[in-house]
Amino acid sequence: MKFAVVDLETTGGTPENGRITEIGIVLLDDFQVVKTYQTLVDPGMPIQPFVQKLTGITDEMVSGQPQFNDVAEEVAEMLRGRIFVAHNVQFDCRFMRAELRRACIKMDPPRLCTVKLSRRFFPGLPSYSLHNLIMSLELPDFNHHRALADAMAAAEILKLCLQKVGADKIKKEVRNITKAESLAVF
């Protein structure tokens, strides 16, 4: 199975009025990391103070970085033919789709949520936030709320789920997959 484990940091808000400030992507072929990608992105708008405090990403850090349009083709190419995976996949996928749409790239990938996978295959944990889940599953700690570190942590959770239940059960959890895509992706 081919996965693109994605984490995005944003200015805050919704995809309609917010923008991406950092992209982290981990490409997995089954259990093997085949590529990682990280970039800061100049959102062209201020980052909310709450978000700056949470992520440590400031307006000064993103000033002069590429805008999303500058990396859109490269990002879209990495996502093509892969299952889009994220911890709370709807948030990241909605932001990514909105930014790609602004760059005139249409994409509606099959998707998989590590929050939902964790609740299903590791029931009864006290919390399913990324940090608490990593601690409960005794995985290495990471730099919270930075895109590539969060994507790497989500990739480790995905690998644990794959090890625990196998690819067939994971495949059943994938959303928005057509028959043609399932042949290309799996």
N, CA and C atoms as an extended XYZ file, in Angstrom:
558
Properties=species:S:1:pos:R:3:atomname:S:1:resname:S:1:resid:I:1 pbc="F F F"
N         0.854       -1.184        0.000 N   MET     1
C         0.000        0.000        0.000 CA  MET     1
C         0.894        1.240        0.000 C   MET     1
N         0.434        2.257       -0.684 N   LYS     2
C         1.202        3.499       -0.779 CA  LYS     2
C         0.450        4.611       -0.061 C   LYS     2
N         1.144        5.250        0.869 N   PHE     3
C         0.553        6.288        1.696 CA  PHE     3
C         1.343        7.584        1.580 C   PHE     3
N         0.641        8.697        1.714 N   ALA     4
C         1.258       10.012        1.924 CA  ALA     4
C         0.731       10.490        3.272 C   ALA     4
N         1.572       10.428        4.292 N   VAL     5
C         1.171       10.872        5.628 CA  VAL     5
C         1.491       12.356        5.700 C   VAL     5
N         0.466       13.157        5.931 N   VAL     6
C         0.574       14.611        5.795 CA  VAL     6
C         0.237       15.291        7.110 C   VAL     6
N         0.980       16.342        7.413 N   ASP     7
C         0.586       17.247        8.485 CA  ASP     7
C         0.818       18.661        7.991 C   ASP     7
N        -0.151       19.518        8.295 N   LEU     8
C        -0.088       20.919        7.898 CA  LEU     8
C        -0.191       21.799        9.129 C   LEU     8
N         0.571       22.850        9.134 N   GLU     9
C         0.367       23.934       10.092 CA  GLU     9
C        -0.250       25.070        9.291 C   GLU     9
N        -1.155       25.803        9.925 N   THR    10
C        -1.918       26.824        9.200 CA  THR    10
C        -1.954       28.135        9.989 C   THR    10
N        -2.500       29.150        9.330 N   THR    11
C        -2.669       30.446        9.993 CA  THR    11
C        -3.781       30.403       11.023 C   THR    11
N        -4.584       29.348       10.970 N   GLY    12
C        -5.768       29.237       11.821 CA  GLY    12
C        -7.009       29.426       10.968 C   GLY    12
N        -8.135       29.238       11.581 N   GLY    13
C        -9.396       29.420       10.862 CA  GLY    13
C        -9.760       28.213       10.035 C   GLY    13
N       -10.424       28.484        8.935 N   THR    14
C       -10.912       27.435        8.045 CA  THR    14
C       -10.154       27.515        6.717 C   THR    14
N       -10.275       26.486        5.881 N   PRO    15
C        -9.601       26.538        4.582 CA  PRO    15
C       -10.062       27.700        3.704 C   PRO    15
N       -11.269       28.175        3.947 N   GLU    16
C       -11.777       29.288        3.147 CA  GLU    16
C       -11.122       30.616        3.524 C   GLU    16
N       -10.745       30.788        4.796 N   ASN    17
C       -10.157       32.068        5.199 CA  ASN    17
C        -8.770       31.940        5.818 C   ASN    17
N        -8.226       30.726        5.895 N   GLY    18
C        -6.883       30.505        6.411 CA  GLY    18
C        -5.982       29.957        5.323 C   GLY    18
N        -4.700       29.887        5.618 N   ARG    19
C        -3.721       29.383        4.656 CA  ARG    19
C        -2.717       28.479        5.370 C   ARG    19
N        -2.021       27.679        4.591 N   ILE    20
C        -0.986       26.780        5.102 CA  ILE    20
C         0.289       27.571        5.373 C   ILE    20
N         0.943       27.258        6.498 N   THR    21
C         2.226       27.882        6.833 CA  THR    21
C         3.381       26.881        6.811 C   THR    21
N         3.069       25.586        6.942 N   GLU    22
C         4.117       24.566        6.895 CA  GLU    22
C         3.504       23.252        6.416 C   GLU    22
N         4.274       22.538        5.590 N   ILE    23
C         3.848       21.243        5.059 CA  ILE    23
C         4.877       20.203        5.467 C   ILE    23
N         4.397       19.079        5.980 N   GLY    24
C         5.249       17.918        6.232 CA  GLY    24
C         4.595       16.701        5.597 C   GLY    24
N         5.361       15.958        4.818 N   ILE    25
C         4.833       14.761        4.148 CA  ILE    25
C         5.828       13.617        4.328 C   ILE    25
N         5.288       12.455        4.691 N   VAL    26
C         6.075       11.231        4.770 CA  VAL    26
C         5.452       10.250        3.785 C   VAL    26
N         6.217        9.850        2.776 N   LEU    27
C         5.735        8.873        1.815 CA  LEU    27
C         6.137        7.486        2.294 C   LEU    27
N         5.127        6.615        2.429 N   LEU    28
C         5.343        5.241        2.883 CA  LEU    28
C         4.909        4.282        1.786 C   LEU    28
N         5.756        3.320        1.491 N   ASP    29
C         5.370        2.172        0.686 CA  ASP    29
C         5.327        1.023        1.673 C   ASP    29
N         4.107        0.609        2.014 N   ASP    30
C         3.880       -0.353        3.096 CA  ASP    30
C         4.503        0.199        4.381 C   ASP    30
N         5.548       -0.436        4.893 N   PHE    31
C         6.159       -0.005        6.153 CA  PHE    31
C         7.395        0.863        5.934 C   PHE    31
N         7.795        1.042        4.700 N   GLN    32
C         9.064        1.697        4.385 CA  GLN    32
C         8.867        3.180        4.055 C   GLN    32
N         9.585        4.054        4.769 N   VAL    33
C         9.601        5.470        4.415 CA  VAL    33
C        10.480        5.610        3.174 C   VAL    33
N         9.888        6.120        2.091 N   VAL    34
C        10.651        6.274        0.855 CA  VAL    34
C        11.032        7.728        0.584 C   VAL    34
N        10.364        8.656        1.267 N   LYS    35
C        10.695       10.073        1.077 CA  LYS    35
C        10.036       10.887        2.171 C   LYS    35
N        10.700       11.944        2.592 N   THR    36
C        10.086       12.941        3.465 CA  THR    36
C        10.224       14.303        2.796 C   THR    36
N         9.296       15.174        3.137 N   TYR    37
C         9.276       16.512        2.554 CA  TYR    37
C         8.801       17.481        3.620 C   TYR    37
N         9.474       18.620        3.695 N   GLN    38
C         9.065       19.660        4.643 CA  GLN    38
C         9.393       21.005        4.037 C   GLN    38
N         8.471       21.938        4.180 N   THR    39
C         8.743       23.317        3.800 CA  THR    39
C         7.847       24.258        4.579 C   THR    39
N         8.404       25.404        4.924 N   LEU    40
C         7.584       26.512        5.399 CA  LEU    40
C         6.959       27.156        4.177 C   LEU    40
N         5.801       27.773        4.361 N   VAL    41
C         5.073       28.400        3.269 CA  VAL    41
C         4.658       29.799        3.716 C   VAL    41
N         4.912       30.779        2.867 N   ASP    42
C         4.450       32.141        3.140 CA  ASP    42
C         2.959       32.197        2.826 C   ASP    42
N         2.120       32.358        3.855 N   PRO    43
C         0.677       32.316        3.619 CA  PRO    43
C         0.117       33.600        3.012 C   PRO    43
N         0.917       34.662        2.989 N   GLY    44
C         0.420       35.924        2.461 CA  GLY    44
C        -0.570       36.610        3.376 C   GLY    44
N        -0.609       36.188        4.625 N   MET    45
C        -1.503       36.781        5.621 CA  MET    45
C        -0.911       36.523        6.998 C   MET    45
N        -1.330       37.284        8.012 N   PRO    46
C        -0.785       37.068        9.362 CA  PRO    46
C        -1.219       35.731        9.962 C   PRO    46
N        -0.342       35.170       10.781 N   ILE    47
C        -0.651       33.958       11.531 CA  ILE    47
C        -1.264       34.404       12.855 C   ILE    47
N        -2.379       33.788       13.238 N   GLN    48
C        -3.036       34.157       14.489 CA  GLN    48
C        -2.068       33.977       15.663 C   GLN    48
N        -2.076       34.904       16.630 N   PRO    49
C        -1.165       34.808       17.780 CA  PRO    49
C        -1.249       33.477       18.521 C   PRO    49
N        -2.461       32.936       18.679 N   PHE    50
C        -2.622       31.643       19.342 CA  PHE    50
C        -1.848       30.559       18.589 C   PHE    50
N        -1.939       30.576       17.262 N   VAL    51
C        -1.269       29.580       16.430 CA  VAL    51
C         0.246       29.772       16.496 C   VAL    51
N         0.704       31.032       16.508 N   GLN    52
C         2.140       31.283       16.627 CA  GLN    52
C         2.685       30.693       17.923 C   GLN    52
N         1.932       30.870       18.989 N   LYS    53
C         2.366       30.334       20.284 CA  LYS    53
C         2.351       28.805       20.277 C   LYS    53
N         1.331       28.214       19.670 N   LEU    54
C         1.190       26.762       19.628 CA  LEU    54
C         2.292       26.105       18.801 C   LEU    54
N         2.561       26.652       17.611 N   THR    55
C         3.484       26.014       16.667 CA  THR    55
C         4.905       26.556       16.747 C   THR    55
N         5.045       27.770       17.232 N   GLY    56
C         6.357       28.417       17.198 CA  GLY    56
C         6.667       29.013       15.836 C   GLY    56
N         5.743       28.916       14.902 N   ILE    57
C         5.938       29.478       13.562 CA  ILE    57
C         5.423       30.915       13.574 C   ILE    57
N         6.303       31.846       13.274 N   THR    58
C         5.962       33.269       13.326 CA  THR    58
C         5.840       33.847       11.916 C   THR    58
N         5.262       35.031       11.849 N   ASP    59
C         5.161       35.733       10.575 CA  ASP    59
C         6.551       35.968        9.983 C   ASP    59
N         7.534       36.249       10.843 N   GLU    60
C         8.904       36.487       10.381 CA  GLU    60
C         9.507       35.219        9.760 C   GLU    60
N         9.200       34.063       10.320 N   MET    61
C         9.745       32.801        9.805 CA  MET    61
C         9.235       32.481        8.399 C   MET    61
N         7.990       32.820        8.120 N   VAL    62
C         7.416       32.471        6.819 CA  VAL    62
C         7.614       33.569        5.771 C   VAL    62
N         7.964       34.751        6.219 N   SER    63
C         8.213       35.841        5.285 CA  SER    63
C         9.392       35.469        4.376 C   SER    63
N         9.171       35.563        3.068 N   GLY    64
C        10.220       35.229        2.109 CA  GLY    64
C        10.285       33.750        1.743 C   GLY    64
N         9.502       32.915        2.387 N   GLN    65
C         9.439       31.494        2.024 CA  GLN    65
C         8.578       31.360        0.761 C   GLN    65
N         8.631       30.212        0.097 N   PRO    66
C         7.775       30.057       -1.097 CA  PRO    66
C         6.299       30.139       -0.725 C   PRO    66
N         5.510       30.658       -1.627 N   GLN    67
C         4.066       30.620       -1.437 CA  GLN    67
C         3.576       29.255       -1.915 C   GLN    67
N         2.351       28.889       -1.541 N   PHE    68
C         1.867       27.550       -1.875 CA  PHE    68
C         1.916       27.290       -3.378 C   PHE    68
N         1.550       28.273       -4.186 N   ASN    69
C         1.583       28.091       -5.641 CA  ASN    69
C         2.956       27.646       -6.132 C   ASN    69
N         4.015       28.077       -5.444 N   ASP    70
C         5.377       27.728       -5.843 CA  ASP    70
C         5.701       26.254       -5.597 C   ASP    70
N         5.008       25.614       -4.676 N   VAL    71
C         5.278       24.201       -4.350 CA  VAL    71
C         4.109       23.290       -4.715 C   VAL    71
N         3.040       23.847       -5.248 N   ALA    72
C         1.799       23.091       -5.483 CA  ALA    72
C         2.007       21.882       -6.381 C   ALA    72
N         2.696       22.034       -7.498 N   GLU    73
C         2.900       20.912       -8.425 CA  GLU    73
C         3.714       19.800       -7.760 C   GLU    73
N         4.768       20.180       -7.050 N   GLU    74
C         5.612       19.190       -6.371 CA  GLU    74
C         4.812       18.424       -5.312 C   GLU    74
N         4.016       19.152       -4.534 N   VAL    75
C         3.192       18.529       -3.497 CA  VAL    75
C         2.150       17.612       -4.130 C   VAL    75
N         1.471       18.090       -5.165 N   ALA    76
C         0.445       17.280       -5.828 CA  ALA    76
C         1.045       15.994       -6.389 C   ALA    76
N         2.224       16.088       -6.951 N   GLU    77
C         2.884       14.900       -7.506 CA  GLU    77
C         3.191       13.876       -6.418 C   GLU    77
N         3.601       14.343       -5.236 N   MET    78
C         3.874       13.420       -4.128 CA  MET    78
C         2.599       12.720       -3.659 C   MET    78
N         1.467       13.410       -3.723 N   LEU    79
C         0.203       12.854       -3.232 CA  LEU    79
C        -0.468       11.918       -4.234 C   LEU    79
N        -0.206       12.113       -5.515 N   ARG    80
C        -0.870       11.329       -6.564 CA  ARG    80
C        -0.619        9.834       -6.394 C   ARG    80
N        -1.710        9.052       -6.487 N   GLY    81
C        -1.595        7.602       -6.435 CA  GLY    81
C        -1.375        7.043       -5.039 C   GLY    81
N        -1.548        7.889       -4.013 N   ARG    82
C        -1.327        7.460       -2.634 CA  ARG    82
C        -2.566        7.751       -1.794 C   ARG    82
N        -2.684        7.026       -0.707 N   ILE    83
C        -3.737        7.307        0.266 CA  ILE    83
C        -3.260        8.459        1.129 C   ILE    83
N        -4.065        9.489        1.227 N   PHE    84
C        -3.773       10.671        2.039 CA  PHE    84
C        -4.097       10.320        3.488 C   PHE    84
N        -3.083       10.321        4.344 N   VAL    85
C        -3.239        9.944        5.751 CA  VAL    85
C        -2.893       11.139        6.618 C   VAL    85
N        -3.675       11.365        7.659 N   ALA    86
C        -3.351       12.419        8.621 CA  ALA    86
C        -4.029       12.106        9.945 C   ALA    86
N        -3.518       12.736       10.989 N   HIS    87
C        -4.137       12.639       12.305 CA  HIS    87
C        -5.205       13.733       12.333 C   HIS    87
N        -6.461       13.334       12.219 N   ASN    88
C        -7.604       14.209       11.952 CA  ASN    88
C        -7.564       14.609       10.475 C   ASN    88
N        -7.742       13.619        9.634 N   VAL    89
C        -7.545       13.760        8.195 CA  VAL    89
C        -8.423       14.836        7.558 C   VAL    89
N        -9.627       15.043        8.087 N   GLN    90
C       -10.502       16.040        7.461 CA  GLN    90
C        -9.874       17.434        7.494 C   GLN    90
N        -9.250       17.792        8.611 N   PHE    91
C        -8.632       19.117        8.718 CA  PHE    91
C        -7.556       19.284        7.647 C   PHE    91
N        -6.604       18.361        7.624 N   ASP    92
C        -5.471       18.502        6.704 CA  ASP    92
C        -5.902       18.365        5.248 C   ASP    92
N        -6.784       17.428        4.965 N   CYS    93
C        -7.217       17.228        3.590 CA  CYS    93
C        -8.014       18.429        3.074 C   CYS    93
N        -8.866       18.989        3.903 N   ARG    94
C        -9.643       20.166        3.477 CA  ARG    94
C        -8.722       21.346        3.165 C   ARG    94
N        -7.736       21.600        4.034 N   PHE    95
C        -6.794       22.697        3.776 CA  PHE    95
C        -5.983       22.424        2.516 C   PHE    95
N        -5.498       21.188        2.354 N   MET    96
C        -4.687       20.864        1.182 CA  MET    96
C        -5.503       20.995       -0.096 C   MET    96
N        -6.721       20.467       -0.089 N   ARG    97
C        -7.563       20.563       -1.277 CA  ARG    97
C        -7.867       22.018       -1.633 C   ARG    97
N        -8.116       22.847       -0.628 N   ALA    98
C        -8.404       24.269       -0.884 CA  ALA    98
C        -7.195       24.964       -1.501 C   ALA    98
N        -6.005       24.686       -0.956 N   GLU    99
C        -4.796       25.318       -1.503 CA  GLU    99
C        -4.506       24.812       -2.912 C   GLU    99
N        -4.673       23.511       -3.144 N   LEU   100
C        -4.459       22.971       -4.491 CA  LEU   100
C        -5.471       23.558       -5.469 C   LEU   100
N        -6.711       23.707       -5.039 N   ARG   101
C        -7.748       24.299       -5.888 CA  ARG   101
C        -7.357       25.726       -6.279 C   ARG   101
N        -6.822       26.494       -5.330 N   ARG   102
C        -6.372       27.864       -5.639 CA  ARG   102
C        -5.252       27.849       -6.676 C   ARG   102
N        -4.485       26.760       -6.713 N   ALA   103
C        -3.397       26.609       -7.684 CA  ALA   103
C        -3.885       25.900       -8.955 C   ALA   103
N        -5.213       25.777       -9.103 N   CYS   104
C        -5.846       25.153      -10.274 CA  CYS   104
C        -5.483       23.669      -10.416 C   CYS   104
N        -5.329       22.994       -9.295 N   ILE   105
C        -5.074       21.550       -9.289 CA  ILE   105
C        -6.218       20.893       -8.527 C   ILE   105
N        -6.933       20.010       -9.206 N   LYS   106
C        -8.045       19.316       -8.565 CA  LYS   106
C        -7.543       17.984       -8.021 C   LYS   106
N        -7.842       17.736       -6.759 N   MET   107
C        -7.451       16.475       -6.147 CA  MET   107
C        -8.438       16.135       -5.040 C   MET   107
N        -8.915       14.925       -5.057 N   ASP   108
C        -9.808       14.432       -4.014 CA  ASP   108
C        -9.355       13.014       -3.670 C   ASP   108
N        -8.262       12.911       -2.925 N   PRO   109
C        -7.625       11.603       -2.733 CA  PRO   109
C        -8.385       10.684       -1.783 C   PRO   109
N        -8.138        9.384       -1.918 N   PRO   110
C        -8.616        8.480       -0.876 CA  PRO   110
C        -7.922        8.851        0.418 C   PRO   110
N        -8.600        8.698        1.550 N   ARG   111
C        -8.010        9.190        2.796 CA  ARG   111
C        -8.228        8.231        3.964 C   ARG   111
N        -7.350        8.400        4.928 N   LEU   112
C        -7.325        7.537        6.090 CA  LEU   112
C        -6.945        8.387        7.295 C   LEU   112
N        -7.669        8.221        8.385 N   CYS   113
C        -7.456        9.037        9.589 CA  CYS   113
C        -6.812        8.199       10.689 C   CYS   113
N        -5.654        8.630       11.178 N   THR   114
C        -4.988        7.886       12.251 CA  THR   114
C        -5.699        8.041       13.592 C   THR   114
N        -6.495        9.086       13.771 N   VAL   115
C        -7.307        9.185       14.998 CA  VAL   115
C        -8.329        8.044       14.998 C   VAL   115
N        -9.047        7.902       13.886 N   LYS   116
C       -10.068        6.851       13.788 CA  LYS   116
C        -9.449        5.461       13.860 C   LYS   116
N        -8.313        5.275       13.174 N   LEU   117
C        -7.631        3.981       13.246 CA  LEU   117
C        -7.247        3.647       14.684 C   LEU   117
N        -6.716        4.626       15.385 N   SER   118
C        -6.257        4.404       16.760 CA  SER   118
C        -7.416        4.073       17.689 C   SER   118
N        -8.506        4.786       17.535 N   ARG   119
C        -9.683        4.492       18.369 CA  ARG   119
C       -10.206        3.084       18.103 C   ARG   119
N       -10.152        2.674       16.852 N   ARG   120
C       -10.674        1.363       16.484 CA  ARG   120
C        -9.740        0.232       16.913 C   ARG   120
N        -8.440        0.394       16.686 N   PHE   121
C        -7.506       -0.707       16.902 CA  PHE   121
C        -6.730       -0.633       18.209 C   PHE   121
N        -6.807        0.506       18.915 N   PHE   122
C        -6.211        0.646       20.242 CA  PHE   122
C        -7.259        1.266       21.173 C   PHE   122
N        -8.378        0.553       21.394 N   PRO   123
C        -9.469        1.128       22.192 CA  PRO   123
C        -9.084        1.295       23.661 C   PRO   123
N        -9.780        2.236       24.302 N   GLY   124
C        -9.639        2.396       25.741 CA  GLY   124
C        -8.496        3.264       26.207 C   GLY   124
N        -7.800        3.918       25.298 N   LEU   125
C        -6.711        4.811       25.717 CA  LEU   125
C        -7.310        6.093       26.279 C   LEU   125
N        -6.589        6.761       27.187 N   PRO   126
C        -7.153        7.952       27.823 CA  PRO   126
C        -7.334        9.142       26.875 C   PRO   126
N        -6.537        9.207       25.800 N   SER   127
C        -6.624       10.333       24.873 CA  SER   127
C        -6.092        9.888       23.522 C   SER   127
N        -6.658       10.456       22.471 N   TYR   128
C        -6.205       10.130       21.125 CA  TYR   128
C        -5.578       11.340       20.435 C   TYR   128
N        -5.212       12.355       21.225 N   SER   129
C        -4.429       13.449       20.641 CA  SER   129
C        -3.088       12.852       20.216 C   SER   129
N        -2.452       13.447       19.241 N   LEU   130
C        -1.223       12.870       18.691 CA  LEU   130
C        -0.161       12.670       19.773 C   LEU   130
N         0.067       13.679       20.578 N   HIS   131
C         1.092       13.562       21.618 CA  HIS   131
C         0.749       12.479       22.635 C   HIS   131
N        -0.477       12.495       23.142 N   ASN   132
C        -0.868       11.503       24.146 CA  ASN   132
C        -0.885       10.087       23.575 C   ASN   132
N        -1.275        9.960       22.324 N   LEU   133
C        -1.286        8.650       21.683 CA  LEU   133
C         0.138        8.105       21.553 C   LEU   133
N         1.055        8.947       21.139 N   ILE   134
C         2.460        8.541       21.030 CA  ILE   134
C         2.968        8.051       22.388 C   ILE   134
N         2.619        8.768       23.440 N   MET   135
C         3.057        8.372       24.785 CA  MET   135
C         2.413        7.042       25.192 C   MET   135
N         1.108        6.887       24.962 N   SER   136
C         0.403        5.658       25.327 CA  SER   136
C         0.940        4.446       24.577 C   SER   136
N         1.319        4.647       23.321 N   LEU   137
C         1.815        3.536       22.501 CA  LEU   137
C         3.326        3.338       22.652 C   LEU   137
N         3.923        4.139       23.529 N   GLU   138
C         5.356        4.051       23.842 CA  GLU   138
C         6.235        4.236       22.606 C   GLU   138
N         5.828        5.188       21.761 N   LEU   139
C         6.624        5.567       20.607 CA  LEU   139
C         7.509        6.754       20.997 C   LEU   139
N         8.585        7.001       20.255 N   PRO   140
C         9.475        8.119       20.611 CA  PRO   140
C         8.742        9.462       20.580 C   PRO   140
N         9.072       10.323       21.552 N   ASP   141
C         8.492       11.662       21.599 CA  ASP   141
C         8.977       12.453       20.386 C   ASP   141
N         8.327       13.556       20.089 N   PHE   142
C         8.625       14.323       18.884 CA  PHE   142
C         8.365       15.804       19.135 C   PHE   142
N         8.738       16.631       18.171 N   ASN   143
C         8.573       18.085       18.234 CA  ASN   143
C         7.133       18.433       17.841 C   ASN   143
N         6.248       18.520       18.830 N   HIS   144
C         4.820       18.718       18.612 CA  HIS   144
C         4.517       19.992       17.845 C   HIS   144
N         3.491       19.900       17.000 N   HIS   145
C         2.966       21.035       16.244 CA  HIS   145
C         3.965       21.613       15.252 C   HIS   145
N         4.853       20.758       14.752 N   ARG   146
C         5.660       21.083       13.576 CA  ARG   146
C         5.346       20.001       12.553 C   ARG   146
N         5.161       20.416       11.331 N   ALA   147
C         4.545       19.562       10.319 CA  ALA   147
C         5.258       18.230       10.090 C   ALA   147
N         6.554       18.242        9.829 N   LEU   148
C         7.212       16.979        9.517 CA  LEU   148
C         7.262       16.070       10.739 C   LEU   148
N         7.517       16.614       11.914 N   ALA   149
C         7.549       15.793       13.127 CA  ALA   149
C         6.179       15.167       13.393 C   ALA   149
N         5.121       15.934       13.220 N   ASP   150
C         3.769       15.397       13.408 CA  ASP   150
C         3.457       14.329       12.356 C   ASP   150
N         3.871       14.556       11.104 N   ALA   151
C         3.639       13.569       10.050 CA  ALA   151
C         4.408       12.282       10.342 C   ALA   151
N         5.638       12.408       10.829 N   MET   152
C         6.423       11.217       11.187 CA  MET   152
C         5.747       10.446       12.326 C   MET   152
N         5.220       11.160       13.309 N   ALA   153
C         4.531       10.513       14.423 CA  ALA   153
C         3.281        9.783       13.928 C   ALA   153
N         2.513       10.430       13.050 N   ALA   154
C         1.317        9.789       12.490 CA  ALA   154
C         1.700        8.569       11.646 C   ALA   154
N         2.828        8.648       10.939 N   ALA   155
C         3.298        7.505       10.153 CA  ALA   155
C         3.628        6.324       11.065 C   ALA   155
N         4.208        6.597       12.227 N   GLU   156
C         4.522        5.518       13.172 CA  GLU   156
C         3.243        4.862       13.691 C   GLU   156
N         2.222        5.674       13.932 N   ILE   157
C         0.930        5.130       14.377 CA  ILE   157
C         0.327        4.265       13.277 C   ILE   157
N         0.374        4.745       12.038 N   LEU   158
C        -0.131        3.966       10.911 CA  LEU   158
C         0.599        2.628       10.810 C   LEU   158
N         1.923        2.647       10.933 N   LYS   159
C         2.696        1.406       10.857 CA  LYS   159
C         2.302        0.436       11.972 C   LYS   159
N         2.076        0.954       13.178 N   LEU   160
C         1.625        0.084       14.275 CA  LEU   160
C         0.278       -0.550       13.962 C   LEU   160
N        -0.628        0.243       13.409 N   CYS   161
C        -1.944       -0.295       13.031 CA  CYS   161
C        -1.795       -1.367       11.962 C   CYS   161
N        -0.959       -1.117       10.964 N   LEU   162
C        -0.726       -2.109        9.919 CA  LEU   162
C        -0.171       -3.403       10.508 C   LEU   162
N         0.780       -3.267       11.427 N   GLN   163
C         1.374       -4.453       12.068 CA  GLN   163
C         0.332       -5.216       12.877 C   GLN   163
N        -0.517       -4.472       13.562 N   LYS   164
C        -1.484       -5.106       14.457 CA  LYS   164
C        -2.594       -5.832       13.697 C   LYS   164
N        -3.150       -5.207       12.651 N   VAL   165
C        -4.351       -5.773       12.023 CA  VAL   165
C        -4.173       -6.166       10.565 C   VAL   165
N        -3.108       -5.755        9.926 N   GLY   166
C        -2.872       -6.118        8.536 CA  GLY   166
C        -3.483       -5.151        7.536 C   GLY   166
N        -2.986       -5.248        6.321 N   ALA   167
C        -3.373       -4.320        5.256 CA  ALA   167
C        -4.849       -4.432        4.879 C   ALA   167
N        -5.407       -5.640        4.907 N   ASP   168
C        -6.805       -5.803        4.501 CA  ASP   168
C        -7.757       -5.019        5.399 C   ASP   168
N        -7.526       -5.061        6.716 N   LYS   169
C        -8.396       -4.307        7.630 CA  LYS   169
C        -8.167       -2.805        7.496 C   LYS   169
N        -6.933       -2.408        7.249 N   ILE   170
C        -6.649       -0.975        7.046 CA  ILE   170
C        -7.345       -0.508        5.770 C   ILE   170
N        -7.287       -1.306        4.724 N   LYS   171
C        -7.908       -0.946        3.443 CA  LYS   171
C        -9.403       -0.664        3.621 C   LYS   171
N       -10.059       -1.397        4.514 N   LYS   172
C       -11.486       -1.195        4.761 CA  LYS   172
C       -11.785        0.143        5.434 C   LYS   172
N       -10.783        0.757        6.030 N   GLU   173
C       -10.959        2.039        6.718 CA  GLU   173
C       -10.750        3.236        5.785 C   GLU   173
N       -10.250        2.997        4.593 N   VAL   174
C        -9.973        4.080        3.644 CA  VAL   174
C       -11.291        4.649        3.141 C   VAL   174
N       -11.383        5.958        3.115 N   ARG   175
C       -12.576        6.664        2.647 CA  ARG   175
C       -12.304        7.304        1.287 C   ARG   175
N       -13.377        7.447        0.495 N   ASN   176
C       -13.321        8.142       -0.781 CA  ASN   176
C       -12.423        7.427       -1.783 C   ASN   176
N       -12.541        6.127       -1.844 N   ILE   177
C       -11.726        5.396       -2.806 CA  ILE   177
C       -12.649        4.746       -3.833 C   ILE   177
N       -12.319        4.952       -5.098 N   THR   178
C       -13.098        4.332       -6.172 CA  THR   178
C       -12.449        3.014       -6.544 C   THR   178
N       -13.144        2.223       -7.302 N   LYS   179
C       -12.601        0.933       -7.726 CA  LYS   179
C       -11.315        1.136       -8.534 C   LYS   179
N       -11.308        2.084       -9.445 N   ALA   180
C       -10.110        2.346      -10.267 CA  ALA   180
C        -8.935        2.780       -9.397 C   ALA   180
N        -9.217        3.660       -8.419 N   GLU   181
C        -8.139        4.108       -7.526 CA  GLU   181
C        -7.610        2.961       -6.694 C   GLU   181
N        -8.490        2.084       -6.251 N   SER   182
C        -8.041        0.989       -5.394 CA  SER   182
C        -7.075        0.094       -6.142 C   SER   182
N        -7.272       -0.044       -7.438 N   LEU   183
C        -6.332       -0.855       -8.225 CA  LEU   183
C        -4.996       -0.147       -8.355 C   LEU   183
N        -5.013        1.180       -8.522 N   ALA   184
C        -3.781        1.929       -8.690 CA  ALA   184
C        -3.031        2.108       -7.376 C   ALA   184
N        -3.764        2.280       -6.283 N   VAL   185
C        -3.145        2.586       -4.999 CA  VAL   185
C        -2.607        1.330       -4.315 C   VAL   185
N        -3.305        0.210       -4.453 N   PHE   186
C        -2.910       -0.980       -3.686 CA  PHE   186
C        -2.072       -1.902       -4.505 C   PHE   186
